[in-house]
XYZ file of C-alpha atoms in Angstrom:
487
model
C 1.241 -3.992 -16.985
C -1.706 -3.581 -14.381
C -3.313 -7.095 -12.871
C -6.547 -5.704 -14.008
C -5.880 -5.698 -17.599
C -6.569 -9.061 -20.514
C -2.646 -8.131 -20.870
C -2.044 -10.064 -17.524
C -4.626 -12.548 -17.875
C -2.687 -13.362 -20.681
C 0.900 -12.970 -19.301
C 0.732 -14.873 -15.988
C -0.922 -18.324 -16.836
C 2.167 -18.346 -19.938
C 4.659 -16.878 -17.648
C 3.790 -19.810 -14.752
C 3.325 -22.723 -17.113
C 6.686 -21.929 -18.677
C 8.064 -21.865 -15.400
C 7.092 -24.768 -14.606
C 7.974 -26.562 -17.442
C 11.637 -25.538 -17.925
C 14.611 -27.032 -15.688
C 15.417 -25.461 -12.378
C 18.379 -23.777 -13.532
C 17.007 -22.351 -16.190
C 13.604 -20.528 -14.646
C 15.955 -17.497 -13.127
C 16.232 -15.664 -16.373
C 12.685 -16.908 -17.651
C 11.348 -15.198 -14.565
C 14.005 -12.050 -15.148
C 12.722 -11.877 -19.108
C 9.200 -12.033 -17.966
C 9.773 -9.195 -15.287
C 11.291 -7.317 -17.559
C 8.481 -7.256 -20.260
C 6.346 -6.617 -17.163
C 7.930 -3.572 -16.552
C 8.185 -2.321 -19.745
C 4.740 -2.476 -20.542
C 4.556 0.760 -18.803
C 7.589 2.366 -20.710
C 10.224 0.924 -21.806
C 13.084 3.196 -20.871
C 12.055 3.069 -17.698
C 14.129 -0.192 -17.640
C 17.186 1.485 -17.720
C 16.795 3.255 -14.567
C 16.391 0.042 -12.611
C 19.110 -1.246 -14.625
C 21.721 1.506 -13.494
C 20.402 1.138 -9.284
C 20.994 -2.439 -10.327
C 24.405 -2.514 -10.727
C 25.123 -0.353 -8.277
C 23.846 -1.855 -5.777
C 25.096 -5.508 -6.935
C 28.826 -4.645 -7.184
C 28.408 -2.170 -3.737
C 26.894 -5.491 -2.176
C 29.790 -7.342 -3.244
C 32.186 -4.610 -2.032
C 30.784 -3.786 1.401
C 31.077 -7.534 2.024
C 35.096 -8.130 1.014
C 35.739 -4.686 2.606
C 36.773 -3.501 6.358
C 36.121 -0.661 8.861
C 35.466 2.782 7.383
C 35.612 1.596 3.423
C 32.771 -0.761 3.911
C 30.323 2.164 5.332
C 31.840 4.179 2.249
C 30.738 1.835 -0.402
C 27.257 1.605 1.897
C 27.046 5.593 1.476
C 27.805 5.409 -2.280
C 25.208 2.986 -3.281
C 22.653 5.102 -0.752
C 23.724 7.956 -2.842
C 22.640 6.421 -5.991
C 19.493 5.353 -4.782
C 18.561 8.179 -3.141
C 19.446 10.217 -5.565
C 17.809 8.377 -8.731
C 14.489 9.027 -6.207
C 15.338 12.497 -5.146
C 15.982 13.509 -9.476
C 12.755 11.961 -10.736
C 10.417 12.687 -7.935
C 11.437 15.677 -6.160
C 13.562 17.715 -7.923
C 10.239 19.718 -8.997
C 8.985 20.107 -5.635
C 12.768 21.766 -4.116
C 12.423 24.141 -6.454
C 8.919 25.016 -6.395
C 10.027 25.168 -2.236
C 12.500 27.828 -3.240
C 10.450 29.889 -6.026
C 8.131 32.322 -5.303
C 4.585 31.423 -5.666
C 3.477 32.620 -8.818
C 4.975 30.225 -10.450
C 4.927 27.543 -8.029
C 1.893 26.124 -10.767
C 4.714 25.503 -14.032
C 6.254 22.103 -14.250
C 10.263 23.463 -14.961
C 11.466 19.704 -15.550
C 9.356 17.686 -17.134
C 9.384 13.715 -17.217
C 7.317 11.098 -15.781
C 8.060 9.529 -12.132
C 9.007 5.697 -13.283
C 6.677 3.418 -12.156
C 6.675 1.869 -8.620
C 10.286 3.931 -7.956
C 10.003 4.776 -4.651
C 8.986 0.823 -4.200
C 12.010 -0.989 -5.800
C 14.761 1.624 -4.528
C 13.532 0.911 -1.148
C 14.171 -2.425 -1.592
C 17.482 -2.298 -2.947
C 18.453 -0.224 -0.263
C 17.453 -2.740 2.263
C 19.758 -5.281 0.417
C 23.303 -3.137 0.652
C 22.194 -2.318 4.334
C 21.756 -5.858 5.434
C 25.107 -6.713 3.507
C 26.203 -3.587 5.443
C 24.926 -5.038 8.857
C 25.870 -8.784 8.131
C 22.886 -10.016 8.269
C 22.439 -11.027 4.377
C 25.246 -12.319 2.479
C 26.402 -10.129 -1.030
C 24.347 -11.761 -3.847
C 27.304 -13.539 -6.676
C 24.933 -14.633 -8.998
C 24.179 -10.852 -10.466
C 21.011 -12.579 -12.676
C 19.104 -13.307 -9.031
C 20.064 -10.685 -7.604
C 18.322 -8.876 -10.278
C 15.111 -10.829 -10.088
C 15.242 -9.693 -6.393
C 14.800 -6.428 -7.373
C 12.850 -6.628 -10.348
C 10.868 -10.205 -9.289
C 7.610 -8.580 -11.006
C 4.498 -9.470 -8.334
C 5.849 -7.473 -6.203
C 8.153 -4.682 -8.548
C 5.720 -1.792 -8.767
C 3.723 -1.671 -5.864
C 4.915 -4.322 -2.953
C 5.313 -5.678 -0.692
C 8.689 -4.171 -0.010
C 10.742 -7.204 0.800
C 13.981 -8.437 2.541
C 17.046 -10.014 0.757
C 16.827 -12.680 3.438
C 13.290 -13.776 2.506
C 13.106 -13.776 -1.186
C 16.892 -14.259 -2.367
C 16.945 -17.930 -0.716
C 13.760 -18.799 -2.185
C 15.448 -18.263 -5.766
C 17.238 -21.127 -4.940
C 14.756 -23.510 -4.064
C 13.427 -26.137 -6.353
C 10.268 -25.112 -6.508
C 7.410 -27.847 -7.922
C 3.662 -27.517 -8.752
C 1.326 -27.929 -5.975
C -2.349 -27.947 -6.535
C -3.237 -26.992 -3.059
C -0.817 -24.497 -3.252
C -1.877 -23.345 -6.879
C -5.700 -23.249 -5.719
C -4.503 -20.988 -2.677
C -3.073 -18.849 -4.696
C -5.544 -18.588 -7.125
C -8.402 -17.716 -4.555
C -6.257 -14.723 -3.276
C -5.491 -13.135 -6.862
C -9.001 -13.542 -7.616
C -9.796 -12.039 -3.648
C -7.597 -9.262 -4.646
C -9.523 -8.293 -7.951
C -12.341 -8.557 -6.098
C -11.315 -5.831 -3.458
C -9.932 -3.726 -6.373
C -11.817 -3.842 -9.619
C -15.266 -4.513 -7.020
C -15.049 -2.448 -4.607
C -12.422 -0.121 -4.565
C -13.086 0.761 -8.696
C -16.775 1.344 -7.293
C -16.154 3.862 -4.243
C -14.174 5.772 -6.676
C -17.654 6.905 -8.536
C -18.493 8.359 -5.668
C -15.431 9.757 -4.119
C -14.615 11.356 -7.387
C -17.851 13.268 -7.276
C -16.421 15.260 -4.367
C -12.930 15.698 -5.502
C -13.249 16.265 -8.458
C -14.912 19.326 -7.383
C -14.584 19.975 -3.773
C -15.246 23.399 -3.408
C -19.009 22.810 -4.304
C -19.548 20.285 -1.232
C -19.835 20.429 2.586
C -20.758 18.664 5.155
C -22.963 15.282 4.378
C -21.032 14.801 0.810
C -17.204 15.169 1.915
C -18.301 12.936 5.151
C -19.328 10.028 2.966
C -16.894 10.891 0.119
C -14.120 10.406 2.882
C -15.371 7.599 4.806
C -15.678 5.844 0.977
C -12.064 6.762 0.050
C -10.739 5.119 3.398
C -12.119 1.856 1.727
C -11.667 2.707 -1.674
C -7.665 2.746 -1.009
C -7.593 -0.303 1.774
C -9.445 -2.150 -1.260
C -7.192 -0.576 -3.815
C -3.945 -0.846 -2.290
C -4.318 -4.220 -0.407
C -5.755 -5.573 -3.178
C -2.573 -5.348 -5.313
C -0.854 -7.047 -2.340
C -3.603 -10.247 -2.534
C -2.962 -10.168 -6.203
C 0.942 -9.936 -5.969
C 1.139 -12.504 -2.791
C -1.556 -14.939 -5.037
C 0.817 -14.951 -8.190
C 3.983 -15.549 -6.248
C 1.986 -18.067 -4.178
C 1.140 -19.771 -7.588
C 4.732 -20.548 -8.103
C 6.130 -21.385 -5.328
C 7.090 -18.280 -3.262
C 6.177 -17.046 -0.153
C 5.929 -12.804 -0.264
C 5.401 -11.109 3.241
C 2.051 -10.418 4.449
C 1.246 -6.686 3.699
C -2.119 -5.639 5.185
C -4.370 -7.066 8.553
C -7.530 -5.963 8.577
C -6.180 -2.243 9.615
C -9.729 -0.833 10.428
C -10.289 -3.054 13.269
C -7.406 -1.063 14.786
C -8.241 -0.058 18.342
C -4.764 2.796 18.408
C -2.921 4.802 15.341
C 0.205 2.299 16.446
C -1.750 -0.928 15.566
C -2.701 0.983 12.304
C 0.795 1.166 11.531
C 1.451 -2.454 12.253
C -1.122 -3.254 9.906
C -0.989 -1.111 7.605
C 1.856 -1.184 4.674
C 3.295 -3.366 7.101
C 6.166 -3.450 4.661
C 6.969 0.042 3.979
C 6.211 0.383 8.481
C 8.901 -1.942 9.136
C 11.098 -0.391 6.685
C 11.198 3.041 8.267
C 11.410 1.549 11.440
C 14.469 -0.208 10.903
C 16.065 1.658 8.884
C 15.174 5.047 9.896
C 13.336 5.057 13.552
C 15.156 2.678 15.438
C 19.136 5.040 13.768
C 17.541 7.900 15.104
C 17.357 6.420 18.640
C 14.004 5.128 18.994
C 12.431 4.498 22.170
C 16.021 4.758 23.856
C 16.257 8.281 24.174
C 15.027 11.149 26.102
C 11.187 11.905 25.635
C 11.677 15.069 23.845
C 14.020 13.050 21.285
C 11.632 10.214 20.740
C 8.795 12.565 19.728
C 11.195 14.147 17.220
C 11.529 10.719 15.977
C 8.013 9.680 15.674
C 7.649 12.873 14.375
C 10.132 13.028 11.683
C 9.048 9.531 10.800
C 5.844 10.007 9.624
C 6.846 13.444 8.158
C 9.368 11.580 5.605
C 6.708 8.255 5.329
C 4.574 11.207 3.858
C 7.021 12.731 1.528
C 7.850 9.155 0.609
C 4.596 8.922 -0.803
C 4.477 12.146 -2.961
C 6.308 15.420 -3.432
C 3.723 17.725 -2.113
C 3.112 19.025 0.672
C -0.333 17.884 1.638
C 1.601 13.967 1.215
C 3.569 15.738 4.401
C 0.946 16.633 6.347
C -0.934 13.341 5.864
C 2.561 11.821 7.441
C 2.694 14.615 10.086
C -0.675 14.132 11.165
C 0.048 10.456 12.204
C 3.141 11.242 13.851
C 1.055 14.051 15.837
C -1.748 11.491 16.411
C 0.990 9.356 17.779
C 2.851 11.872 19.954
C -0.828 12.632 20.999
C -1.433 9.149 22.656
C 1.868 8.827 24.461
C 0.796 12.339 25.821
C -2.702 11.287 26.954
C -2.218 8.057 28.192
C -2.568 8.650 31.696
C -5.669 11.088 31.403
C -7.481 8.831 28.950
C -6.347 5.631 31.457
C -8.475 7.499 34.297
C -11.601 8.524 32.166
C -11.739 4.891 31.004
C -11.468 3.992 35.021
C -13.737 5.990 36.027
C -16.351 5.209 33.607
C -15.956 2.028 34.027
C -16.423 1.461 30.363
C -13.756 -1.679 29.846
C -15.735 -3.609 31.910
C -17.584 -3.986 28.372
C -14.965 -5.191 26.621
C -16.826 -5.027 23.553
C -18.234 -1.772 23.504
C -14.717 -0.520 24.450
C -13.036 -2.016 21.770
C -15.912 -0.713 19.418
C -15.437 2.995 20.518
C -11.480 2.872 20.247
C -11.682 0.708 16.601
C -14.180 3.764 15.479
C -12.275 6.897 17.037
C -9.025 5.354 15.507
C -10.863 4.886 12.009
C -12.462 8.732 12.310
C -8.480 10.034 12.841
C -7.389 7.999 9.729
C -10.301 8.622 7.934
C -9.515 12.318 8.352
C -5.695 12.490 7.087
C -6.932 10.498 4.131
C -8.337 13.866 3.375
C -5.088 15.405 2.418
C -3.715 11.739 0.867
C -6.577 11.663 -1.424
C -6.146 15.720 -2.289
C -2.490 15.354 -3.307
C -3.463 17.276 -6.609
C -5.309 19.426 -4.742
C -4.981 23.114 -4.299
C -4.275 23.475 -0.158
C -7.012 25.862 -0.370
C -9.105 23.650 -1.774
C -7.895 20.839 1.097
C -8.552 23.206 3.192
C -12.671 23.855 2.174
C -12.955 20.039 2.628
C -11.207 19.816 6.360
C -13.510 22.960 7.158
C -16.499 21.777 5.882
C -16.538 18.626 7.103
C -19.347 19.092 9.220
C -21.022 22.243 7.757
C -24.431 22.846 6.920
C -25.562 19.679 8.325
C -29.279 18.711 7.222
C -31.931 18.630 9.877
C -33.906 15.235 10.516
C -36.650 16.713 8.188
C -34.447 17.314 5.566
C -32.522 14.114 6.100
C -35.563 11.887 4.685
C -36.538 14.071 1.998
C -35.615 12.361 -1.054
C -34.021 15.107 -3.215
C -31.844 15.738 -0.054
C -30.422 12.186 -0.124
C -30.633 11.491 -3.719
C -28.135 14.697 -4.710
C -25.974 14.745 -1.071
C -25.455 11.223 0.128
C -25.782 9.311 -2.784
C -23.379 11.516 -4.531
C -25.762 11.716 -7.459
C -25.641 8.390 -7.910
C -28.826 5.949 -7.863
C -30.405 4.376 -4.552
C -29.186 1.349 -5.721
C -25.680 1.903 -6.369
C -25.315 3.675 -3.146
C -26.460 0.246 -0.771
C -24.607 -1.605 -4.008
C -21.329 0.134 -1.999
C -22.560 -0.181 1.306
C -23.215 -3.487 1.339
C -19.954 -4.127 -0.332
C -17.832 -2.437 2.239
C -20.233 -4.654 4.960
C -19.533 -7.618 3.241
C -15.486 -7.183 2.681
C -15.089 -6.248 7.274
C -17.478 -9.178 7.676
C -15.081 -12.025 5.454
C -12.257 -10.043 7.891
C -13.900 -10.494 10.818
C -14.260 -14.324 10.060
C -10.638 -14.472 9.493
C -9.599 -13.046 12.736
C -8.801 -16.674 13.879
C -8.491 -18.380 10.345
C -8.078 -18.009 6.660
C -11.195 -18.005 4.755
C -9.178 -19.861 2.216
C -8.917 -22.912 5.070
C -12.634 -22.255 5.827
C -13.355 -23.096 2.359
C -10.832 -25.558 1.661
C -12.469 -27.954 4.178
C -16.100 -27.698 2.550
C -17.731 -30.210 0.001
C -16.527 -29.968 -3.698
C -20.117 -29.214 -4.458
C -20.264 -25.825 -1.901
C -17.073 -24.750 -2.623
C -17.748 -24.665 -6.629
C -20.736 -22.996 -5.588
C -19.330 -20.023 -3.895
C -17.110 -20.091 -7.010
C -19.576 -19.607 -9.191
C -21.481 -17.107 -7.146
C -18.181 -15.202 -6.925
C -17.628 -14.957 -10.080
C -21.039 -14.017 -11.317
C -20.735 -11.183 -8.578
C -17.338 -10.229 -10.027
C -18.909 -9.555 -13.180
C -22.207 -8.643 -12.613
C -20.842 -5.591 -9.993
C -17.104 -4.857 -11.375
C -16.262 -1.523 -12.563
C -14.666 -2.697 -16.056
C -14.965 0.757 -18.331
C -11.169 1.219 -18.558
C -8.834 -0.540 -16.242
C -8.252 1.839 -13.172
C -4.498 2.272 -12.541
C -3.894 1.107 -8.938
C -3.825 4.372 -6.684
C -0.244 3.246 -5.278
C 1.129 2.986 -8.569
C 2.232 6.834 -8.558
C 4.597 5.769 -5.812
């Protein structure tokens, strides 16, 4: 079911009334039922492959726990296994063998079934929960109904946050009661989050899709603003999901982790990645950086790891091999800034340039956002030919107009406006303004708190303006599938 669809205004309001109404002990399975519909709005038999990692993973949690020396990292291995191997089946079993055939008929689909919704989401997160039973640090689940809800606990089921057992599992137990503060705050971020998404991101498509769609037939000017747009179009995309997931859960009661920080004010690619899918960041390190060695090993060996990281964060998103060299790219961008810190420490000494803070911060926030910018190329072209991703990264900066030709109209009207109107090109550009202005407000405080401390009167006012700008500028043709749902 996708938050941008009547079907969910329709499900959550009944889904959180009835939740509050009924008894304590009784809202686990309403909130269980209700995932599960969730989920099977999609397709139904998808159900039944969260349902088998389910009780894998419940009765390995339970085992692992009651179980000593080398059994316990047995029973850790078998429900790994499962996991990994559910994943591996469904979303890469095509790609190994395409890898291994020859390439004429690399192009023929020789299994074919659809990836299940949000799989690579929820089997990271069961994962998580056998390796903190594993490590000690979360006790095994008994009561196998919440430990289901953990898993399938439907804000977050199909596209994040990819949470701990140790900070949603306890708040299954807590009686949780209806807030209006609480409820408002909630609210304000769902309706933030369609904003970003069915706003802005739905809008930036229009003219990203122009150049994709066909990329081949562009250079220079078009791919520039078609890639600068799809950087926003999936920051609005993506982390508006996570407003809309964090607002619902917020609603009733339950505190999701924080997913996305205002990741183009960046100043390195590392504080990207610590604001950036800060869930699925943390996740590989902890699970898969800090194993390998991390930091604590021999230079060589830690880029390897960074390396490596990124590699499999890419193939975690998609099997195909432009995903891969989106990941490899930030691990090289990475390796690239441990291996130029000293040079880059003297230019910026001997220019003297942090001596203006501002401007310095300015140039590193927009170098950082030109390097992302550019391995969004080969995210965004996952469907792509590599030939054809290939034209794009070449072009980039081909056949650039002169000044002349830069102001005549038919110039602009059929390169930078993407064949779209005047108007719906500064629609977007103001949009994009607008969103990196509200985060630059909320670099010290929520602009929920900002508001929350106005007069009734202004606050229903930039309601009301809100909404009439939800409506008057939202993309609402078809609902657009969220671009992390394929995931």
């Amino acid at each position: 079911m996708l938050f941008n669809s009547i079907e969910f205004v329709i499900f959550f309001p009944i889904v959180t009334l009835v939740y509050f109404v009924l008894q304590h002990k009784h809202r686990w399975w309403w909130l269980l039922a209700s995932s599960c519909v969730f989920y099977m709005a999609f397709r139904p038999e998808y159900l039944l492959i969260l349902g088998f990692t389910i009780v894998v993973d419940y009765y390995a949690g339970l085992l692992i726990e009651k179980s000593e020396g080398k059994q316990r990292k047995w029973y850790l291995i078998m429900s790994l296994v499962a996991n990994i191997g559910v994943l591996a089946f469904f979303k890469y079993t095509n790609f190994a063998i395409f890898a291994l055939a020859q390439a004429d008929i690399a192009h023929y689909k020789l299994l074919d079934f659809v990836l299940p919704i949000g799989l690579s989401f929820h089997t990271f997160q069961a994962m998580s929960y056998t390796i903190e039973v594993y490590r000690g640090k979360q006790k095994a689940e008994r009561h196998f109904g919440l430990y289901a809800l953990y898993v399938m606990f439907y804000p977050q089921l199909v596209a994040g946050p990819i949470e701990r057992p140790q900070n949603v599992l306890p708040q299954f137990y807590e009686v949780k009661v209806f807030d209006y503060k609480r409820v408002v705050s909630g609210l304000q971020l769902i309706g933030w989050g369609l904003f970003k998404k069915v706003v802005i991101a739905d809008r930036l498509a229009i003219f990203v899709n122009q150049v994709y769609d066909s990329p081949t037939q562009h250079e220079g000017i078009p791919i520039i603003i078609a890639t600068i747009f799809f950087s926003f179009q999936i920051y609005c995309d993506f982390s508006g999901y996570s407003d809309i997931a964090l607002g619902t859960a917020e609603v009733m009661g339950f505190k999701l982790m924080k997913n996305f920080d205002r990741p183009y004010f960046s100043k390195t690619i590392s504080e990207f990645w610590r604001r950036w899918h800060i869930s699925l960041s943390t996740w590989f390190r902890d699970y898969l950086y800090i194993p390998l060695g991390g930091n604590r090993v021999n230079v060589y060996r830690r880029y390897f790891n960074v390396f490596f990281v990124f590699a499999m964060s890419g193939l975690w998103h998609g099997a195909n091999w432009n995903f891969i060299i989106w990941g490899a790219l930030h691990g090289l961008y990475l390796i690239g800034a441990i291996l130029t810190q000293k040079p880059r420490d003297y230019i910026n000494k001997v220019t003297g340039i942090t001596k203006i803070p501002f401007l310095f911060k300015t140039i590193q926030a927009s170098i950082t956002f030109a390097l992302v910018s550019f391995a969004w190329i080969f995210f965004r072209g996952n469907y792509l030919e590599m030939s054809q991703c290939w034209h794009l990264v070449t072009h980039l900066f081909s056949n650039l107009p002169s000044m002349t030709e830069l102001f005549k109209f038919d110039y602009v009207s059929q390169n930078v406006f993407l064949n779209q109107t005047l108007v719906e090109f500064c629609i977007a550009v103001i949009l994009i303004i607008f969103m990196e202005t509200v985060h630059y407000i909320q670099r010290d405080k929520s602009i929920r708190q900002i508001i929350a401390t106005k007069p009734l009167v202004l606050r229903w006012a930039i309601y009301f303006v809100f909404i009439m700008l939800f409506f008057i500028l939202g993309v609402f043709d078809t609902p657009a599938q969220f671009i992390y749902f394929q995931f």
